[in-house]
Amino acid sequence: GTGGHGLLRLLNGNALGHVSGMVLVSGYDENYFDDVRRSGIPILILRGEQDNRTPAFRVEGLAGLDRVRNLEMPGDYFVFYEQEDVVLEEIDSFCGAH
């Protein structure tokens, strides 16, 4: 949550040049959609399908952006704790590809 919001704030600031990629686990905020689209960095978004705290990620406007991966997994807000091994595998795979 809070860490994800902090990372998203970096997308629209001077620190962006120091960020080479992001992994957001149950920490996405729709208010930063345009910044995600413009950022140019690889971003992995992991969210539980039944997560009522984190909104579903809008994919319109991201056609052709292979650097952004949105993955909804079975579970709720605590998807990292519920499926730690799967989440870590997804992060390793994404980071290895970028």
CSV table of N, CA, C and O in Angstrom, one decimal:
chain,number,residue,atom,x,y,z
A,1,GLY,N,0.8,-1.2,0.0
A,1,GLY,CA,0.0,0.0,0.0
A,1,GLY,C,0.9,1.3,0.0
A,1,GLY,O,1.1,1.8,-1.0
A,2,THR,N,1.3,1.6,1.2
A,2,THR,CA,2.0,2.9,1.3
A,2,THR,C,3.3,2.9,0.5
A,2,THR,O,3.6,3.9,-0.1
A,3,GLY,N,4.1,1.8,0.5
A,3,GLY,CA,5.3,1.8,-0.3
A,3,GLY,C,5.0,1.9,-1.8
A,3,GLY,O,5.7,2.6,-2.5
A,4,GLY,N,3.9,1.3,-2.2
A,4,GLY,CA,3.5,1.4,-3.6
A,4,GLY,C,3.2,2.9,-4.0
A,4,GLY,O,3.5,3.4,-5.0
A,5,HIS,N,2.5,3.5,-3.1
A,5,HIS,CA,2.1,4.9,-3.3
A,5,HIS,C,3.4,5.8,-3.4
A,5,HIS,O,3.5,6.7,-4.2
A,6,GLY,N,4.3,5.5,-2.5
A,6,GLY,CA,5.6,6.2,-2.5
A,6,GLY,C,6.3,6.1,-3.8
A,6,GLY,O,6.9,7.0,-4.4
A,7,LEU,N,6.4,4.8,-4.3
A,7,LEU,CA,7.1,4.6,-5.6
A,7,LEU,C,6.4,5.3,-6.7
A,7,LEU,O,7.0,5.8,-7.6
A,8,LEU,N,5.0,5.2,-6.7
A,8,LEU,CA,4.3,5.9,-7.8
A,8,LEU,C,4.6,7.4,-7.8
A,8,LEU,O,4.6,8.0,-8.9
A,9,ARG,N,4.7,8.0,-6.7
A,9,ARG,CA,5.1,9.4,-6.7
A,9,ARG,C,6.4,9.7,-7.3
A,9,ARG,O,6.6,10.8,-7.9
A,10,LEU,N,7.3,8.8,-7.3
A,10,LEU,CA,8.6,9.0,-8.0
A,10,LEU,C,8.5,9.1,-9.5
A,10,LEU,O,9.3,9.7,-10.2
A,11,LEU,N,7.4,8.5,-10.1
A,11,LEU,CA,7.2,8.6,-11.5
A,11,LEU,C,7.1,10.0,-12.1
A,11,LEU,O,7.4,10.2,-13.2
A,12,ASN,N,6.6,10.9,-11.3
A,12,ASN,CA,6.4,12.2,-11.8
A,12,ASN,C,7.4,13.2,-11.1
A,12,ASN,O,7.1,14.4,-11.1
A,13,GLY,N,8.5,12.7,-10.7
A,13,GLY,CA,9.4,13.6,-10.0
A,13,GLY,C,10.8,13.5,-10.5
A,13,GLY,O,11.1,12.7,-11.4
A,14,ASN,N,11.7,14.2,-9.9
A,14,ASN,CA,13.1,14.2,-10.3
A,14,ASN,C,13.8,12.9,-10.0
A,14,ASN,O,14.9,12.6,-10.6
A,15,ALA,N,13.3,12.1,-9.1
A,15,ALA,CA,14.0,10.8,-8.7
A,15,ALA,C,13.8,9.8,-9.8
A,15,ALA,O,14.4,8.7,-9.7
A,16,LEU,N,12.9,10.0,-10.8
A,16,LEU,CA,12.7,9.0,-11.8
A,16,LEU,C,13.9,8.5,-12.5
A,16,LEU,O,14.1,7.3,-12.8
A,17,GLY,N,14.9,9.3,-12.7
A,17,GLY,CA,16.2,8.9,-13.3
A,17,GLY,C,16.9,7.9,-12.5
A,17,GLY,O,17.8,7.3,-13.0
A,18,HIS,N,16.6,7.8,-11.2
A,18,HIS,CA,17.2,6.8,-10.3
A,18,HIS,C,16.5,5.5,-10.2
A,18,HIS,O,16.9,4.7,-9.4
A,19,VAL,N,15.3,5.4,-10.8
A,19,VAL,CA,14.5,4.3,-10.7
A,19,VAL,C,14.5,3.5,-12.0
A,19,VAL,O,14.1,4.1,-13.0
A,20,SER,N,14.9,2.3,-12.0
A,20,SER,CA,15.0,1.5,-13.2
A,20,SER,C,13.8,0.6,-13.5
A,20,SER,O,13.7,0.0,-14.5
A,21,GLY,N,13.0,0.4,-12.5
A,21,GLY,CA,11.8,-0.4,-12.6
A,21,GLY,C,11.0,-0.4,-11.3
A,21,GLY,O,11.5,0.0,-10.3
A,22,MET,N,9.8,-1.0,-11.3
A,22,MET,CA,8.9,-1.0,-10.2
A,22,MET,C,8.2,-2.3,-10.1
A,22,MET,O,7.8,-2.8,-11.1
A,23,VAL,N,8.0,-2.8,-8.9
A,23,VAL,CA,7.1,-3.9,-8.6
A,23,VAL,C,6.1,-3.4,-7.6
A,23,VAL,O,6.5,-3.0,-6.5
A,24,LEU,N,4.8,-3.4,-7.9
A,24,LEU,CA,3.8,-2.9,-7.0
A,24,LEU,C,2.9,-4.1,-6.7
A,24,LEU,O,2.2,-4.6,-7.5
A,25,VAL,N,2.9,-4.5,-5.4
A,25,VAL,CA,2.1,-5.6,-4.9
A,25,VAL,C,1.0,-5.0,-4.1
A,25,VAL,O,1.3,-4.5,-3.0
A,26,SER,N,-0.2,-5.0,-4.6
A,26,SER,CA,-1.4,-4.5,-3.8
A,26,SER,C,-1.1,-3.0,-3.5
A,26,SER,O,-1.4,-2.6,-2.4
A,27,GLY,N,-0.5,-2.3,-4.4
A,27,GLY,CA,-0.2,-0.9,-4.1
A,27,GLY,C,-0.4,0.1,-5.2
A,27,GLY,O,0.2,1.1,-5.3
A,28,TYR,N,-1.2,-0.3,-6.1
A,28,TYR,CA,-1.5,0.6,-7.3
A,28,TYR,C,-2.5,1.6,-7.0
A,28,TYR,O,-3.5,1.4,-6.3
A,29,ASP,N,-2.3,2.8,-7.6
A,29,ASP,CA,-3.3,3.9,-7.4
A,29,ASP,C,-3.6,4.5,-8.8
A,29,ASP,O,-2.8,4.9,-9.5
A,30,GLU,N,-4.9,4.5,-9.1
A,30,GLU,CA,-5.4,4.9,-10.4
A,30,GLU,C,-5.0,6.4,-10.7
A,30,GLU,O,-4.9,6.8,-11.9
A,31,ASN,N,-4.8,7.2,-9.7
A,31,ASN,CA,-4.4,8.6,-9.9
A,31,ASN,C,-3.1,8.7,-10.6
A,31,ASN,O,-2.7,9.8,-11.1
A,32,TYR,N,-2.3,7.7,-10.7
A,32,TYR,CA,-1.0,7.7,-11.3
A,32,TYR,C,-0.9,7.0,-12.7
A,32,TYR,O,0.2,6.8,-13.2
A,33,PHE,N,-2.1,6.7,-13.2
A,33,PHE,CA,-2.1,6.0,-14.5
A,33,PHE,C,-1.3,6.7,-15.6
A,33,PHE,O,-0.5,6.1,-16.3
A,34,ASP,N,-1.5,8.0,-15.8
A,34,ASP,CA,-0.8,8.7,-16.8
A,34,ASP,C,0.7,8.7,-16.6
A,34,ASP,O,1.5,8.6,-17.5
A,35,ASP,N,1.1,8.8,-15.3
A,35,ASP,CA,2.5,8.7,-15.0
A,35,ASP,C,3.1,7.4,-15.3
A,35,ASP,O,4.2,7.3,-15.8
A,36,VAL,N,2.3,6.3,-15.1
A,36,VAL,CA,2.8,5.0,-15.4
A,36,VAL,C,3.0,4.9,-16.9
A,36,VAL,O,4.0,4.4,-17.4
A,37,ARG,N,2.0,5.4,-17.7
A,37,ARG,CA,2.1,5.3,-19.2
A,37,ARG,C,3.3,6.1,-19.7
A,37,ARG,O,4.0,5.7,-20.6
A,38,ARG,N,3.6,7.2,-19.1
A,38,ARG,CA,4.7,8.1,-19.6
A,38,ARG,C,6.1,7.7,-19.1
A,38,ARG,O,7.1,8.2,-19.6
A,39,SER,N,6.2,7.0,-18.0
A,39,SER,CA,7.4,6.8,-17.3
A,39,SER,C,8.5,6.2,-18.1
A,39,SER,O,9.7,6.5,-17.9
A,40,GLY,N,8.3,5.2,-18.9
A,40,GLY,CA,9.3,4.5,-19.7
A,40,GLY,C,10.0,3.4,-19.0
A,40,GLY,O,10.9,2.8,-19.5
A,41,ILE,N,9.7,3.1,-17.7
A,41,ILE,CA,10.3,2.1,-17.0
A,41,ILE,C,9.5,0.9,-16.9
A,41,ILE,O,8.2,0.9,-17.0
A,42,PRO,N,10.1,-0.3,-16.7
A,42,PRO,CA,9.3,-1.6,-16.5
A,42,PRO,C,8.5,-1.5,-15.2
A,42,PRO,O,9.1,-1.2,-14.2
A,43,ILE,N,7.3,-1.9,-15.3
A,43,ILE,CA,6.5,-1.9,-14.0
A,43,ILE,C,5.6,-3.2,-14.0
A,43,ILE,O,5.0,-3.6,-15.0
A,44,LEU,N,5.7,-3.9,-12.9
A,44,LEU,CA,4.9,-5.1,-12.7
A,44,LEU,C,3.9,-4.8,-11.6
A,44,LEU,O,4.3,-4.3,-10.5
A,45,ILE,N,2.7,-5.0,-11.9
A,45,ILE,CA,1.6,-4.8,-10.9
A,45,ILE,C,0.9,-6.1,-10.6
A,45,ILE,O,0.4,-6.8,-11.5
A,46,LEU,N,1.0,-6.5,-9.3
A,46,LEU,CA,0.4,-7.7,-8.8
A,46,LEU,C,-0.7,-7.4,-7.9
A,46,LEU,O,-0.6,-6.6,-7.0
A,47,ARG,N,-1.9,-8.0,-8.1
A,47,ARG,CA,-3.1,-7.6,-7.3
A,47,ARG,C,-4.0,-8.9,-7.2
A,47,ARG,O,-4.1,-9.6,-8.1
A,48,GLY,N,-4.5,-9.0,-6.0
A,48,GLY,CA,-5.5,-10.1,-5.8
A,48,GLY,C,-6.8,-9.8,-6.5
A,48,GLY,O,-7.3,-8.6,-6.4
A,49,GLU,N,-7.4,-10.8,-7.1
A,49,GLU,CA,-8.7,-10.5,-7.8
A,49,GLU,C,-9.8,-10.0,-6.9
A,49,GLU,O,-10.7,-9.3,-7.4
A,50,GLN,N,-9.8,-10.4,-5.7
A,50,GLN,CA,-10.8,-10.0,-4.7
A,50,GLN,C,-10.3,-8.8,-3.8
A,50,GLN,O,-10.9,-8.5,-2.8
A,51,ASP,N,-9.3,-8.1,-4.3
A,51,ASP,CA,-8.7,-7.0,-3.5
A,51,ASP,C,-9.7,-5.8,-3.5
A,51,ASP,O,-9.9,-5.3,-4.6
A,52,ASN,N,-10.3,-5.5,-2.4
A,52,ASN,CA,-11.2,-4.3,-2.3
A,52,ASN,C,-10.5,-3.0,-2.0
A,52,ASN,O,-11.1,-2.0,-2.0
A,53,ARG,N,-9.2,-3.1,-1.6
A,53,ARG,CA,-8.4,-1.9,-1.3
A,53,ARG,C,-7.7,-1.3,-2.5
A,53,ARG,O,-7.6,-0.1,-2.5
A,54,THR,N,-7.3,-2.1,-3.4
A,54,THR,CA,-6.5,-1.6,-4.5
A,54,THR,C,-7.4,-1.8,-5.8
A,54,THR,O,-7.9,-2.8,-6.1
A,55,PRO,N,-7.6,-0.7,-6.5
A,55,PRO,CA,-8.5,-0.8,-7.7
A,55,PRO,C,-7.9,-1.6,-8.8
A,55,PRO,O,-6.7,-1.7,-8.9
A,56,ALA,N,-8.7,-2.2,-9.6
A,56,ALA,CA,-8.2,-2.9,-10.8
A,56,ALA,C,-7.5,-1.9,-11.7
A,56,ALA,O,-7.9,-0.8,-11.9
A,57,PHE,N,-6.4,-2.4,-12.3
A,57,PHE,CA,-5.6,-1.5,-13.2
A,57,PHE,C,-6.3,-1.4,-14.5
A,57,PHE,O,-6.7,-2.3,-15.2
A,58,ARG,N,-6.4,-0.1,-15.0
A,58,ARG,CA,-6.9,0.1,-16.3
A,58,ARG,C,-5.9,-0.2,-17.4
A,58,ARG,O,-4.8,0.3,-17.3
A,59,VAL,N,-6.2,-1.0,-18.3
A,59,VAL,CA,-5.2,-1.3,-19.4
A,59,VAL,C,-5.4,-0.5,-20.6
A,59,VAL,O,-4.5,-0.5,-21.5
A,60,GLU,N,-6.5,0.2,-20.8
A,60,GLU,CA,-6.7,1.0,-22.0
A,60,GLU,C,-5.7,2.0,-22.0
A,60,GLU,O,-5.3,2.6,-21.0
A,61,GLY,N,-5.1,2.3,-23.2
A,61,GLY,CA,-4.1,3.3,-23.3
A,61,GLY,C,-2.7,2.8,-23.1
A,61,GLY,O,-1.7,3.5,-23.2
A,62,LEU,N,-2.6,1.5,-22.8
A,62,LEU,CA,-1.3,0.9,-22.6
A,62,LEU,C,-0.9,-0.1,-23.7
A,62,LEU,O,0.0,-0.9,-23.6
A,63,ALA,N,-1.7,-0.1,-24.8
A,63,ALA,CA,-1.5,-1.1,-25.9
A,63,ALA,C,0.0,-1.0,-26.4
A,63,ALA,O,0.5,0.2,-26.6
A,64,GLY,N,0.6,-2.1,-26.5
A,64,GLY,CA,2.0,-2.1,-27.0
A,64,GLY,C,3.1,-1.8,-26.0
A,64,GLY,O,4.2,-1.7,-26.3
A,65,LEU,N,2.7,-1.6,-24.7
A,65,LEU,CA,3.7,-1.3,-23.7
A,65,LEU,C,4.0,-2.6,-23.0
A,65,LEU,O,3.5,-3.0,-22.0
A,66,ASP,N,5.0,-3.4,-23.6
A,66,ASP,CA,5.4,-4.6,-23.0
A,66,ASP,C,6.1,-4.4,-21.7
A,66,ASP,O,6.2,-5.4,-20.9
A,67,ARG,N,6.5,-3.2,-21.3
A,67,ARG,CA,7.2,-3.0,-20.1
A,67,ARG,C,6.3,-2.9,-18.9
A,67,ARG,O,6.7,-2.9,-17.8
A,68,VAL,N,5.0,-2.9,-19.1
A,68,VAL,CA,4.0,-2.9,-18.0
A,68,VAL,C,3.3,-4.2,-18.0
A,68,VAL,O,2.6,-4.6,-19.0
A,69,ARG,N,3.4,-4.9,-16.9
A,69,ARG,CA,2.6,-6.2,-16.8
A,69,ARG,C,1.7,-6.1,-15.6
A,69,ARG,O,2.1,-5.8,-14.5
A,70,ASN,N,0.4,-6.4,-15.9
A,70,ASN,CA,-0.6,-6.3,-14.9
A,70,ASN,C,-1.1,-7.8,-14.6
A,70,ASN,O,-1.5,-8.4,-15.6
A,71,LEU,N,-0.9,-8.3,-13.4
A,71,LEU,CA,-1.3,-9.6,-13.1
A,71,LEU,C,-2.2,-9.7,-11.9
A,71,LEU,O,-1.9,-9.2,-10.8
A,72,GLU,N,-3.4,-10.1,-12.2
A,72,GLU,CA,-4.4,-10.3,-11.1
A,72,GLU,C,-4.3,-11.8,-10.7
A,72,GLU,O,-4.5,-12.7,-11.6
A,73,MET,N,-4.1,-12.1,-9.5
A,73,MET,CA,-4.0,-13.4,-9.0
A,73,MET,C,-5.2,-13.8,-8.1
A,73,MET,O,-5.8,-12.9,-7.5
A,74,PRO,N,-5.5,-15.0,-7.9
A,74,PRO,CA,-6.5,-15.4,-6.9
A,74,PRO,C,-6.1,-14.9,-5.6
A,74,PRO,O,-5.0,-15.0,-5.2
A,75,GLY,N,-7.1,-14.3,-4.8
A,75,GLY,CA,-6.8,-13.9,-3.5
A,75,GLY,C,-7.3,-12.4,-3.3
A,75,GLY,O,-8.0,-11.9,-4.1
A,76,ASP,N,-6.9,-11.9,-2.2
A,76,ASP,CA,-7.4,-10.5,-1.9
A,76,ASP,C,-6.2,-9.6,-1.7
A,76,ASP,O,-5.1,-9.8,-2.3
A,77,TYR,N,-6.3,-8.6,-0.8
A,77,TYR,CA,-5.2,-7.6,-0.6
A,77,TYR,C,-3.9,-8.2,-0.2
A,77,TYR,O,-2.8,-7.7,-0.4
A,78,PHE,N,-4.0,-9.3,0.6
A,78,PHE,CA,-2.8,-9.9,1.1
A,78,PHE,C,-2.2,-11.0,0.2
A,78,PHE,O,-1.7,-12.0,0.7
A,79,VAL,N,-2.3,-10.8,-1.1
A,79,VAL,CA,-1.9,-11.8,-2.1
A,79,VAL,C,-0.4,-12.2,-1.9
A,79,VAL,O,0.0,-13.4,-2.1
A,80,PHE,N,0.5,-11.3,-1.4
A,80,PHE,CA,1.9,-11.6,-1.2
A,80,PHE,C,2.0,-12.7,-0.1
A,80,PHE,O,2.8,-13.6,-0.2
A,81,TYR,N,1.3,-12.5,0.9
A,81,TYR,CA,1.3,-13.4,2.1
A,81,TYR,C,0.6,-14.7,1.7
A,81,TYR,O,1.0,-15.8,2.2
A,82,GLU,N,-0.4,-14.7,1.0
A,82,GLU,CA,-1.2,-15.8,0.6
A,82,GLU,C,-0.5,-16.7,-0.4
A,82,GLU,O,-0.7,-17.9,-0.4
A,83,GLN,N,0.3,-16.1,-1.3
A,83,GLN,CA,0.9,-16.8,-2.4
A,83,GLN,C,2.4,-16.3,-2.5
A,83,GLN,O,2.8,-16.0,-3.7
A,84,GLU,N,3.1,-16.3,-1.5
A,84,GLU,CA,4.4,-15.7,-1.5
A,84,GLU,C,5.3,-16.4,-2.6
A,84,GLU,O,6.0,-15.6,-3.3
A,85,ASP,N,5.3,-17.7,-2.7
A,85,ASP,CA,6.2,-18.3,-3.7
A,85,ASP,C,5.8,-17.9,-5.1
A,85,ASP,O,6.7,-17.7,-5.9
A,86,VAL,N,4.6,-17.9,-5.4
A,86,VAL,CA,4.1,-17.5,-6.8
A,86,VAL,C,4.5,-16.1,-7.1
A,86,VAL,O,5.0,-15.7,-8.1
A,87,VAL,N,4.2,-15.2,-6.1
A,87,VAL,CA,4.5,-13.8,-6.3
A,87,VAL,C,6.0,-13.6,-6.5
A,87,VAL,O,6.4,-12.8,-7.4
A,88,LEU,N,6.9,-14.2,-5.7
A,88,LEU,CA,8.3,-14.1,-5.9
A,88,LEU,C,8.8,-14.6,-7.2
A,88,LEU,O,9.7,-14.1,-7.8
A,89,GLU,N,8.2,-15.7,-7.7
A,89,GLU,CA,8.5,-16.2,-9.0
A,89,GLU,C,8.1,-15.2,-10.1
A,89,GLU,O,8.9,-15.1,-11.1
A,90,GLU,N,7.0,-14.6,-10.0
A,90,GLU,CA,6.6,-13.6,-11.0
A,90,GLU,C,7.5,-12.4,-11.0
A,90,GLU,O,7.9,-11.9,-12.0
A,91,ILE,N,7.9,-12.0,-9.8
A,91,ILE,CA,8.9,-10.9,-9.7
A,91,ILE,C,10.2,-11.3,-10.3
A,91,ILE,O,10.8,-10.5,-11.1
A,92,ASP,N,10.7,-12.4,-10.0
A,92,ASP,CA,12.0,-12.9,-10.6
A,92,ASP,C,11.9,-13.0,-12.1
A,92,ASP,O,12.8,-12.5,-12.8
A,93,SER,N,10.8,-13.5,-12.6
A,93,SER,CA,10.6,-13.6,-14.1
A,93,SER,C,10.5,-12.3,-14.7
A,93,SER,O,11.2,-12.0,-15.8
A,94,PHE,N,9.8,-11.4,-14.2
A,94,PHE,CA,9.7,-10.0,-14.7
A,94,PHE,C,11.0,-9.3,-14.7
A,94,PHE,O,11.4,-8.7,-15.7
A,95,CYS,N,11.7,-9.3,-13.6
A,95,CYS,CA,13.0,-8.6,-13.5
A,95,CYS,C,14.0,-9.2,-14.5
A,95,CYS,O,14.8,-8.5,-15.1
A,96,GLY,N,14.0,-10.6,-14.6
A,96,GLY,CA,14.9,-11.2,-15.5
A,96,GLY,C,14.6,-10.8,-17.0
A,96,GLY,O,15.6,-10.8,-17.8
A,97,ALA,N,13.4,-10.5,-17.3
A,97,ALA,CA,13.0,-10.1,-18.7
A,97,ALA,C,13.3,-8.7,-19.0
A,97,ALA,O,13.3,-8.3,-20.1
A,98,HIS,N,13.5,-7.9,-17.9
A,98,HIS,CA,13.7,-6.4,-18.1
A,98,HIS,C,15.1,-6.0,-17.6
A,98,HIS,O,15.5,-5.0,-17.5
